[in-house]
Short mmCIF file of C-alpha atoms in Angstrom, two decimals:
data_model
loop_
_atom_site.label_atom_id
_atom_site.label_comp_id
_atom_site.label_asym_id
_atom_site.label_seq_id
_atom_site.Cartn_x
_atom_site.Cartn_y
_atom_site.Cartn_z
CA UNK A 1 33.34 -35.98 7.92
CA UNK A 2 30.01 -37.23 9.13
CA UNK A 3 27.87 -34.38 7.85
CA UNK A 4 26.78 -35.71 4.47
CA UNK A 5 26.99 -32.19 3.02
CA UNK A 6 27.43 -33.31 -0.55
CA UNK A 7 29.64 -34.96 -3.11
CA UNK A 8 32.13 -33.72 -5.64
CA UNK A 9 35.89 -33.52 -6.05
CA UNK A 10 37.78 -34.89 -3.06
CA UNK A 11 40.33 -32.72 -1.33
CA UNK A 12 42.42 -33.75 1.63
CA UNK A 13 43.87 -31.09 3.87
CA UNK A 14 46.19 -31.63 6.76
CA UNK A 15 45.43 -28.64 8.96
CA UNK A 16 48.82 -28.76 10.65
CA UNK A 17 50.62 -27.04 7.76
CA UNK A 18 53.04 -24.27 8.67
CA UNK A 19 51.08 -21.60 6.79
CA UNK A 20 47.81 -22.23 8.61
CA UNK A 21 48.39 -19.74 11.44
CA UNK A 22 49.56 -17.07 8.97
CA UNK A 23 46.47 -17.40 6.77
CA UNK A 24 43.92 -17.41 9.56
CA UNK A 25 45.71 -14.63 11.46
CA UNK A 26 45.73 -12.51 8.31
CA UNK A 27 41.98 -13.00 7.88
CA UNK A 28 41.32 -12.01 11.51
CA UNK A 29 43.64 -8.99 11.32
CA UNK A 30 42.10 -7.76 8.06
CA UNK A 31 38.62 -8.25 9.55
CA UNK A 32 39.65 -6.14 12.53
CA UNK A 33 41.16 -3.33 10.43
CA UNK A 34 38.78 -3.27 7.47
CA UNK A 35 35.73 -5.43 8.24
CA UNK A 36 33.79 -4.54 5.09
CA UNK A 37 36.69 -5.01 2.66
CA UNK A 38 35.61 -7.73 0.21
CA UNK A 39 37.44 -11.01 0.77
CA UNK A 40 35.49 -12.96 -1.86
CA UNK A 41 32.61 -12.58 -4.25
CA UNK A 42 29.86 -15.14 -3.63
CA UNK A 43 26.78 -15.33 -5.83
CA UNK A 44 27.64 -11.93 -7.29
CA UNK A 45 27.86 -10.17 -3.91
CA UNK A 46 30.95 -9.32 -1.85
CA UNK A 47 31.71 -11.21 1.35
CA UNK A 48 33.59 -8.89 3.71
CA UNK A 49 36.46 -10.00 5.89
CA UNK A 50 34.42 -9.64 9.10
CA UNK A 51 31.72 -11.91 7.68
CA UNK A 52 34.34 -14.38 6.46
CA UNK A 53 36.03 -14.43 9.87
CA UNK A 54 32.68 -15.05 11.62
CA UNK A 55 31.79 -17.87 9.21
CA UNK A 56 35.22 -19.48 9.54
CA UNK A 57 34.91 -19.27 13.34
CA UNK A 58 31.45 -20.84 13.27
CA UNK A 59 32.61 -23.63 10.95
CA UNK A 60 35.66 -24.22 13.16
CA UNK A 61 33.41 -24.51 16.22
CA UNK A 62 31.22 -27.00 14.35
CA UNK A 63 34.29 -29.06 13.44
CA UNK A 64 35.31 -29.07 17.10
CA UNK A 65 31.85 -30.31 18.11
CA UNK A 66 32.24 -33.06 15.51
CA UNK A 67 35.47 -34.14 17.20
CA UNK A 68 37.99 -32.71 14.73
CA UNK A 69 41.18 -31.76 16.57
CA UNK A 70 44.33 -29.89 15.60
CA UNK A 71 46.56 -32.07 13.42
CA UNK A 72 43.77 -34.37 12.21
CA UNK A 73 43.71 -35.22 8.51
CA UNK A 74 40.26 -34.57 7.08
CA UNK A 75 38.79 -35.34 3.66
CA UNK A 76 36.41 -32.76 2.20
CA UNK A 77 33.94 -33.77 -0.48
CA UNK A 78 31.57 -30.96 -1.40
CA UNK A 79 29.93 -29.72 -4.58
CA UNK A 80 29.52 -26.23 -3.20
CA UNK A 81 32.81 -24.41 -3.79
CA UNK A 82 32.03 -21.84 -1.08
CA UNK A 83 31.52 -24.55 1.56
CA UNK A 84 34.70 -26.24 0.38
CA UNK A 85 36.65 -22.99 0.82
CA UNK A 86 34.97 -22.19 4.14
CA UNK A 87 35.65 -25.62 5.62
CA UNK A 88 39.25 -25.56 4.35
CA UNK A 89 39.78 -22.24 6.15
CA UNK A 90 38.03 -23.61 9.24
CA UNK A 91 40.36 -26.61 9.26
CA UNK A 92 43.34 -24.26 9.05
CA UNK A 93 41.84 -22.29 11.92
CA UNK A 94 41.59 -25.49 13.98
CA UNK A 95 45.32 -26.02 13.48
#
């Protein structure tokens, strides 16, 4: 990734895994049904499913602008655990 967002543990995710559509579809469906239901706690405050779905969508769009396509293998190196999770979900969303 060309962003220079940070350093930390290295994780490699191949976004073409079979579970990717199930995970991202479940997030979108839960966001539709219960948008304020907490998906995660970040910095002591809940992050609802609607907010998570919007952030995953925005991160996925950013990845697309950076040239990341479905099936690409991408290395993630971030100190911020939230960004790591968010980009992992965005990669799954990309397919």
